[in-house]
């Protein structure tokens, strides 16, 4: 064997380890509940994006004077089903986001670390109060 044909240890490790590497499992996330919720939360981002796009379409219809066309589109059964699914997915996304906030946020008051349940409870309380306030202004009778 010449020096050009000599196999280095790192090359030998790469070739043998590649030969014994198992194929990746496409349902790796289904093994544990934590991974399943992680993937579901990431997939709900598509429905969050749809909700934003739908809201922007509504604003454009109001400002452009084509609210009747938008209402006709929004009243179709497939659109209602899509928006109900998007509402459930967006609520799931928001709840899981608020549940993860204490892990990403460390709040200290005078050297004392605020417990995770206080941060999480404050986030959920603010979400409920703001939602109730918005619902009040939208649903009140004229």
mmCIF file with all atom_site columns, C-alpha atoms in Angstrom:
data_model
loop_
_atom_site.group_PDB
_atom_site.id
_atom_site.type_symbol
_atom_site.label_atom_id
_atom_site.label_alt_id
_atom_site.label_comp_id
_atom_site.label_asym_id
_atom_site.label_entity_id
_atom_site.label_seq_id
_atom_site.pdbx_PDB_ins_code
_atom_site.Cartn_x
_atom_site.Cartn_y
_atom_site.Cartn_z
_atom_site.occupancy
_atom_site.B_iso_or_equiv
_atom_site.pdbx_formal_charge
_atom_site.auth_seq_id
_atom_site.auth_comp_id
_atom_site.auth_asym_id
_atom_site.auth_atom_id
_atom_site.pdbx_PDB_model_num
ATOM 1   C CA . UNK A 1 1   ? 0.000   0.000  0.000  1.00 0.00 ? 1   UNK A CA 1
ATOM 2   C CA . UNK A 1 2   ? 1.432   3.368  -0.976 1.00 0.00 ? 2   UNK A CA 1
ATOM 3   C CA . UNK A 1 3   ? 1.132   6.534  1.054  1.00 0.00 ? 3   UNK A CA 1
ATOM 4   C CA . UNK A 1 4   ? -1.605  7.790  -1.273 1.00 0.00 ? 4   UNK A CA 1
ATOM 5   C CA . UNK A 1 5   ? -3.679  4.649  -0.719 1.00 0.00 ? 5   UNK A CA 1
ATOM 6   C CA . UNK A 1 6   ? -3.165  4.578  3.001  1.00 0.00 ? 6   UNK A CA 1
ATOM 7   C CA . UNK A 1 7   ? -6.406  4.769  4.959  1.00 0.00 ? 7   UNK A CA 1
ATOM 8   C CA . UNK A 1 8   ? -6.341  7.228  7.843  1.00 0.00 ? 8   UNK A CA 1
ATOM 9   C CA . UNK A 1 9   ? -8.031  6.305  11.115 1.00 0.00 ? 9   UNK A CA 1
ATOM 10  C CA . UNK A 1 10  ? -10.631 9.059  10.724 1.00 0.00 ? 10  UNK A CA 1
ATOM 11  C CA . UNK A 1 11  ? -11.537 7.831  7.231  1.00 0.00 ? 11  UNK A CA 1
ATOM 12  C CA . UNK A 1 12  ? -11.842 4.277  8.526  1.00 0.00 ? 12  UNK A CA 1
ATOM 13  C CA . UNK A 1 13  ? -14.155 5.420  11.316 1.00 0.00 ? 13  UNK A CA 1
ATOM 14  C CA . UNK A 1 14  ? -16.305 7.355  8.868  1.00 0.00 ? 14  UNK A CA 1
ATOM 15  C CA . UNK A 1 15  ? -16.726 4.467  6.476  1.00 0.00 ? 15  UNK A CA 1
ATOM 16  C CA . UNK A 1 16  ? -17.441 1.847  9.108  1.00 0.00 ? 16  UNK A CA 1
ATOM 17  C CA . UNK A 1 17  ? -19.756 4.038  11.155 1.00 0.00 ? 17  UNK A CA 1
ATOM 18  C CA . UNK A 1 18  ? -21.694 4.976  8.033  1.00 0.00 ? 18  UNK A CA 1
ATOM 19  C CA . UNK A 1 19  ? -22.131 1.324  7.199  1.00 0.00 ? 19  UNK A CA 1
ATOM 20  C CA . UNK A 1 20  ? -23.744 0.576  10.569 1.00 0.00 ? 20  UNK A CA 1
ATOM 21  C CA . UNK A 1 21  ? -25.827 3.729  10.915 1.00 0.00 ? 21  UNK A CA 1
ATOM 22  C CA . UNK A 1 22  ? -29.491 2.796  11.302 1.00 0.00 ? 22  UNK A CA 1
ATOM 23  C CA . UNK A 1 23  ? -32.032 4.464  9.079  1.00 0.00 ? 23  UNK A CA 1
ATOM 24  C CA . UNK A 1 24  ? -33.759 7.385  10.789 1.00 0.00 ? 24  UNK A CA 1
ATOM 25  C CA . UNK A 1 25  ? -37.220 6.645  12.067 1.00 0.00 ? 25  UNK A CA 1
ATOM 26  C CA . UNK A 1 26  ? -39.790 8.956  10.488 1.00 0.00 ? 26  UNK A CA 1
ATOM 27  C CA . UNK A 1 27  ? -42.036 8.755  13.538 1.00 0.00 ? 27  UNK A CA 1
ATOM 28  C CA . UNK A 1 28  ? -39.296 9.483  16.091 1.00 0.00 ? 28  UNK A CA 1
ATOM 29  C CA . UNK A 1 29  ? -41.496 12.044 17.780 1.00 0.00 ? 29  UNK A CA 1
ATOM 30  C CA . UNK A 1 30  ? -44.265 9.541  18.513 1.00 0.00 ? 30  UNK A CA 1
ATOM 31  C CA . UNK A 1 31  ? -42.118 7.646  21.018 1.00 0.00 ? 31  UNK A CA 1
ATOM 32  C CA . UNK A 1 32  ? -42.686 10.065 23.877 1.00 0.00 ? 32  UNK A CA 1
ATOM 33  C CA . UNK A 1 33  ? -45.448 12.467 24.783 1.00 0.00 ? 33  UNK A CA 1
ATOM 34  C CA . UNK A 1 34  ? -43.019 15.379 25.122 1.00 0.00 ? 34  UNK A CA 1
ATOM 35  C CA . UNK A 1 35  ? -41.728 14.950 21.548 1.00 0.00 ? 35  UNK A CA 1
ATOM 36  C CA . UNK A 1 36  ? -45.247 14.533 20.205 1.00 0.00 ? 36  UNK A CA 1
ATOM 37  C CA . UNK A 1 37  ? -46.379 17.795 21.795 1.00 0.00 ? 37  UNK A CA 1
ATOM 38  C CA . UNK A 1 38  ? -43.244 19.507 20.489 1.00 0.00 ? 38  UNK A CA 1
ATOM 39  C CA . UNK A 1 39  ? -43.947 18.458 16.902 1.00 0.00 ? 39  UNK A CA 1
ATOM 40  C CA . UNK A 1 40  ? -47.651 19.265 17.190 1.00 0.00 ? 40  UNK A CA 1
ATOM 41  C CA . UNK A 1 41  ? -46.805 22.703 18.537 1.00 0.00 ? 41  UNK A CA 1
ATOM 42  C CA . UNK A 1 42  ? -44.449 23.333 15.649 1.00 0.00 ? 42  UNK A CA 1
ATOM 43  C CA . UNK A 1 43  ? -47.067 22.191 13.132 1.00 0.00 ? 43  UNK A CA 1
ATOM 44  C CA . UNK A 1 44  ? -49.651 24.547 14.617 1.00 0.00 ? 44  UNK A CA 1
ATOM 45  C CA . UNK A 1 45  ? -47.493 27.423 13.390 1.00 0.00 ? 45  UNK A CA 1
ATOM 46  C CA . UNK A 1 46  ? -48.999 26.826 9.942  1.00 0.00 ? 46  UNK A CA 1
ATOM 47  C CA . UNK A 1 47  ? -52.473 27.500 11.339 1.00 0.00 ? 47  UNK A CA 1
ATOM 48  C CA . UNK A 1 48  ? -51.199 30.573 13.208 1.00 0.00 ? 48  UNK A CA 1
ATOM 49  C CA . UNK A 1 49  ? -49.893 31.863 9.881  1.00 0.00 ? 49  UNK A CA 1
ATOM 50  C CA . UNK A 1 50  ? -53.285 31.135 8.277  1.00 0.00 ? 50  UNK A CA 1
ATOM 51  C CA . UNK A 1 51  ? -55.040 33.072 11.058 1.00 0.00 ? 51  UNK A CA 1
ATOM 52  C CA . UNK A 1 52  ? -52.794 36.063 10.403 1.00 0.00 ? 52  UNK A CA 1
ATOM 53  C CA . UNK A 1 53  ? -53.391 35.835 6.656  1.00 0.00 ? 53  UNK A CA 1
ATOM 54  C CA . UNK A 1 54  ? -57.170 35.552 7.179  1.00 0.00 ? 54  UNK A CA 1
ATOM 55  C CA . UNK A 1 55  ? -57.144 38.575 9.482  1.00 0.00 ? 55  UNK A CA 1
ATOM 56  C CA . UNK A 1 56  ? -55.158 40.576 6.921  1.00 0.00 ? 56  UNK A CA 1
ATOM 57  C CA . UNK A 1 57  ? -57.677 39.547 4.253  1.00 0.00 ? 57  UNK A CA 1
ATOM 58  C CA . UNK A 1 58  ? -60.463 40.834 6.526  1.00 0.00 ? 58  UNK A CA 1
ATOM 59  C CA . UNK A 1 59  ? -58.687 44.161 7.059  1.00 0.00 ? 59  UNK A CA 1
ATOM 60  C CA . UNK A 1 60  ? -58.121 44.479 3.305  1.00 0.00 ? 60  UNK A CA 1
ATOM 61  C CA . UNK A 1 61  ? -61.809 43.742 2.640  1.00 0.00 ? 61  UNK A CA 1
ATOM 62  C CA . UNK A 1 62  ? -62.915 46.356 5.177  1.00 0.00 ? 62  UNK A CA 1
ATOM 63  C CA . UNK A 1 63  ? -60.550 49.007 3.836  1.00 0.00 ? 63  UNK A CA 1
ATOM 64  C CA . UNK A 1 64  ? -61.121 48.107 0.180  1.00 0.00 ? 64  UNK A CA 1
ATOM 65  C CA . UNK A 1 65  ? -64.912 48.014 0.366  1.00 0.00 ? 65  UNK A CA 1
ATOM 66  C CA . UNK A 1 66  ? -65.280 44.363 -0.610 1.00 0.00 ? 66  UNK A CA 1
ATOM 67  C CA . UNK A 1 67  ? -66.639 43.116 2.692  1.00 0.00 ? 67  UNK A CA 1
ATOM 68  C CA . UNK A 1 68  ? -69.563 41.294 1.025  1.00 0.00 ? 68  UNK A CA 1
ATOM 69  C CA . UNK A 1 69  ? -67.195 39.219 -1.107 1.00 0.00 ? 69  UNK A CA 1
ATOM 70  C CA . UNK A 1 70  ? -65.119 38.406 1.955  1.00 0.00 ? 70  UNK A CA 1
ATOM 71  C CA . UNK A 1 71  ? -68.240 37.455 3.936  1.00 0.00 ? 71  UNK A CA 1
ATOM 72  C CA . UNK A 1 72  ? -69.322 35.167 1.086  1.00 0.00 ? 72  UNK A CA 1
ATOM 73  C CA . UNK A 1 73  ? -65.912 33.477 1.129  1.00 0.00 ? 73  UNK A CA 1
ATOM 74  C CA . UNK A 1 74  ? -65.828 33.225 4.923  1.00 0.00 ? 74  UNK A CA 1
ATOM 75  C CA . UNK A 1 75  ? -69.312 31.656 5.074  1.00 0.00 ? 75  UNK A CA 1
ATOM 76  C CA . UNK A 1 76  ? -68.411 28.682 2.897  1.00 0.00 ? 76  UNK A CA 1
ATOM 77  C CA . UNK A 1 77  ? -68.452 25.404 4.866  1.00 0.00 ? 77  UNK A CA 1
ATOM 78  C CA . UNK A 1 78  ? -64.853 24.456 4.077  1.00 0.00 ? 78  UNK A CA 1
ATOM 79  C CA . UNK A 1 79  ? -63.693 27.901 5.216  1.00 0.00 ? 79  UNK A CA 1
ATOM 80  C CA . UNK A 1 80  ? -65.638 27.596 8.471  1.00 0.00 ? 80  UNK A CA 1
ATOM 81  C CA . UNK A 1 81  ? -64.096 24.175 9.134  1.00 0.00 ? 81  UNK A CA 1
ATOM 82  C CA . UNK A 1 82  ? -60.621 25.521 8.324  1.00 0.00 ? 82  UNK A CA 1
ATOM 83  C CA . UNK A 1 83  ? -61.068 28.458 10.700 1.00 0.00 ? 83  UNK A CA 1
ATOM 84  C CA . UNK A 1 84  ? -62.426 26.283 13.520 1.00 0.00 ? 84  UNK A CA 1
ATOM 85  C CA . UNK A 1 85  ? -59.388 24.003 13.168 1.00 0.00 ? 85  UNK A CA 1
ATOM 86  C CA . UNK A 1 86  ? -57.148 27.079 13.022 1.00 0.00 ? 86  UNK A CA 1
ATOM 87  C CA . UNK A 1 87  ? -58.758 28.432 16.198 1.00 0.00 ? 87  UNK A CA 1
ATOM 88  C CA . UNK A 1 88  ? -58.108 25.162 18.053 1.00 0.00 ? 88  UNK A CA 1
ATOM 89  C CA . UNK A 1 89  ? -54.537 24.973 16.736 1.00 0.00 ? 89  UNK A CA 1
ATOM 90  C CA . UNK A 1 90  ? -53.839 28.602 17.623 1.00 0.00 ? 90  UNK A CA 1
ATOM 91  C CA . UNK A 1 91  ? -55.219 28.095 21.136 1.00 0.00 ? 91  UNK A CA 1
ATOM 92  C CA . UNK A 1 92  ? -53.014 25.000 21.552 1.00 0.00 ? 92  UNK A CA 1
ATOM 93  C CA . UNK A 1 93  ? -50.030 26.986 20.264 1.00 0.00 ? 93  UNK A CA 1
ATOM 94  C CA . UNK A 1 94  ? -50.715 29.855 22.663 1.00 0.00 ? 94  UNK A CA 1
ATOM 95  C CA . UNK A 1 95  ? -51.206 27.602 25.691 1.00 0.00 ? 95  UNK A CA 1
ATOM 96  C CA . UNK A 1 96  ? -48.024 25.638 25.054 1.00 0.00 ? 96  UNK A CA 1
ATOM 97  C CA . UNK A 1 97  ? -46.120 28.868 24.430 1.00 0.00 ? 97  UNK A CA 1
ATOM 98  C CA . UNK A 1 98  ? -47.314 30.329 27.722 1.00 0.00 ? 98  UNK A CA 1
ATOM 99  C CA . UNK A 1 99  ? -46.464 27.078 29.513 1.00 0.00 ? 99  UNK A CA 1
ATOM 100 C CA . UNK A 1 100 ? -42.889 27.240 28.194 1.00 0.00 ? 100 UNK A CA 1
ATOM 101 C CA . UNK A 1 101 ? -42.360 30.905 29.107 1.00 0.00 ? 101 UNK A CA 1
ATOM 102 C CA . UNK A 1 102 ? -41.085 30.244 32.666 1.00 0.00 ? 102 UNK A CA 1
ATOM 103 C CA . UNK A 1 103 ? -38.269 28.114 31.260 1.00 0.00 ? 103 UNK A CA 1
ATOM 104 C CA . UNK A 1 104 ? -37.107 30.921 28.980 1.00 0.00 ? 104 UNK A CA 1
ATOM 105 C CA . UNK A 1 105 ? -37.693 33.789 31.402 1.00 0.00 ? 105 UNK A CA 1
ATOM 106 C CA . UNK A 1 106 ? -35.943 34.163 34.715 1.00 0.00 ? 106 UNK A CA 1
ATOM 107 C CA . UNK A 1 107 ? -37.455 36.947 36.800 1.00 0.00 ? 107 UNK A CA 1
ATOM 108 C CA . UNK A 1 108 ? -35.651 38.073 39.946 1.00 0.00 ? 108 UNK A CA 1
ATOM 109 C CA . UNK A 1 109 ? -37.092 40.495 42.450 1.00 0.00 ? 109 UNK A CA 1
ATOM 110 C CA . UNK A 1 110 ? -34.597 41.737 45.001 1.00 0.00 ? 110 UNK A CA 1
ATOM 111 C CA . UNK A 1 111 ? -32.507 38.575 44.638 1.00 0.00 ? 111 UNK A CA 1
ATOM 112 C CA . UNK A 1 112 ? -35.517 36.251 44.889 1.00 0.00 ? 112 UNK A CA 1
ATOM 113 C CA . UNK A 1 113 ? -36.352 34.168 41.834 1.00 0.00 ? 113 UNK A CA 1
ATOM 114 C CA . UNK A 1 114 ? -40.031 34.300 40.939 1.00 0.00 ? 114 UNK A CA 1
ATOM 115 C CA . UNK A 1 115 ? -41.406 30.741 40.783 1.00 0.00 ? 115 UNK A CA 1
ATOM 116 C CA . UNK A 1 116 ? -42.402 29.295 37.429 1.00 0.00 ? 116 UNK A CA 1
ATOM 117 C CA . UNK A 1 117 ? -46.048 28.881 38.452 1.00 0.00 ? 117 UNK A CA 1
ATOM 118 C CA . UNK A 1 118 ? -46.315 32.631 39.116 1.00 0.00 ? 118 UNK A CA 1
ATOM 119 C CA . UNK A 1 119 ? -44.936 33.538 35.701 1.00 0.00 ? 119 UNK A CA 1
ATOM 120 C CA . UNK A 1 120 ? -47.124 30.962 34.007 1.00 0.00 ? 120 UNK A CA 1
ATOM 121 C CA . UNK A 1 121 ? -50.200 31.995 35.985 1.00 0.00 ? 121 UNK A CA 1
ATOM 122 C CA . UNK A 1 122 ? -49.601 35.649 35.207 1.00 0.00 ? 122 UNK A CA 1
ATOM 123 C CA . UNK A 1 123 ? -49.273 34.899 31.502 1.00 0.00 ? 123 UNK A CA 1
ATOM 124 C CA . UNK A 1 124 ? -52.455 32.829 31.411 1.00 0.00 ? 124 UNK A CA 1
ATOM 125 C CA . UNK A 1 125 ? -54.357 35.409 33.483 1.00 0.00 ? 125 UNK A CA 1
ATOM 126 C CA . UNK A 1 126 ? -53.286 38.226 31.161 1.00 0.00 ? 126 UNK A CA 1
ATOM 127 C CA . UNK A 1 127 ? -54.339 36.143 28.149 1.00 0.00 ? 127 UNK A CA 1
ATOM 128 C CA . UNK A 1 128 ? -57.790 35.455 29.624 1.00 0.00 ? 128 UNK A CA 1
ATOM 129 C CA . UNK A 1 129 ? -58.313 39.099 30.653 1.00 0.00 ? 129 UNK A CA 1
ATOM 130 C CA . UNK A 1 130 ? -57.265 40.511 27.292 1.00 0.00 ? 130 UNK A CA 1
ATOM 131 C CA . UNK A 1 131 ? -59.430 37.936 25.473 1.00 0.00 ? 131 UNK A CA 1
ATOM 132 C CA . UNK A 1 132 ? -62.409 38.840 27.673 1.00 0.00 ? 132 UNK A CA 1
ATOM 133 C CA . UNK A 1 133 ? -61.861 42.538 27.020 1.00 0.00 ? 133 UNK A CA 1
ATOM 134 C CA . UNK A 1 134 ? -61.716 41.991 23.256 1.00 0.00 ? 134 UNK A CA 1
ATOM 135 C CA . UNK A 1 135 ? -64.814 39.753 23.406 1.00 0.00 ? 135 UNK A CA 1
ATOM 136 C CA . UNK A 1 136 ? -66.654 42.439 25.367 1.00 0.00 ? 136 UNK A CA 1
ATOM 137 C CA . UNK A 1 137 ? -66.023 45.098 22.731 1.00 0.00 ? 137 UNK A CA 1
ATOM 138 C CA . UNK A 1 138 ? -66.829 42.786 19.819 1.00 0.00 ? 138 UNK A CA 1
ATOM 139 C CA . UNK A 1 139 ? -69.940 41.113 21.252 1.00 0.00 ? 139 UNK A CA 1
ATOM 140 C CA . UNK A 1 140 ? -71.612 44.027 23.035 1.00 0.00 ? 140 UNK A CA 1
ATOM 141 C CA . UNK A 1 141 ? -74.857 45.190 21.557 1.00 0.00 ? 141 UNK A CA 1
ATOM 142 C CA . UNK A 1 142 ? -74.758 48.506 19.664 1.00 0.00 ? 142 UNK A CA 1
#
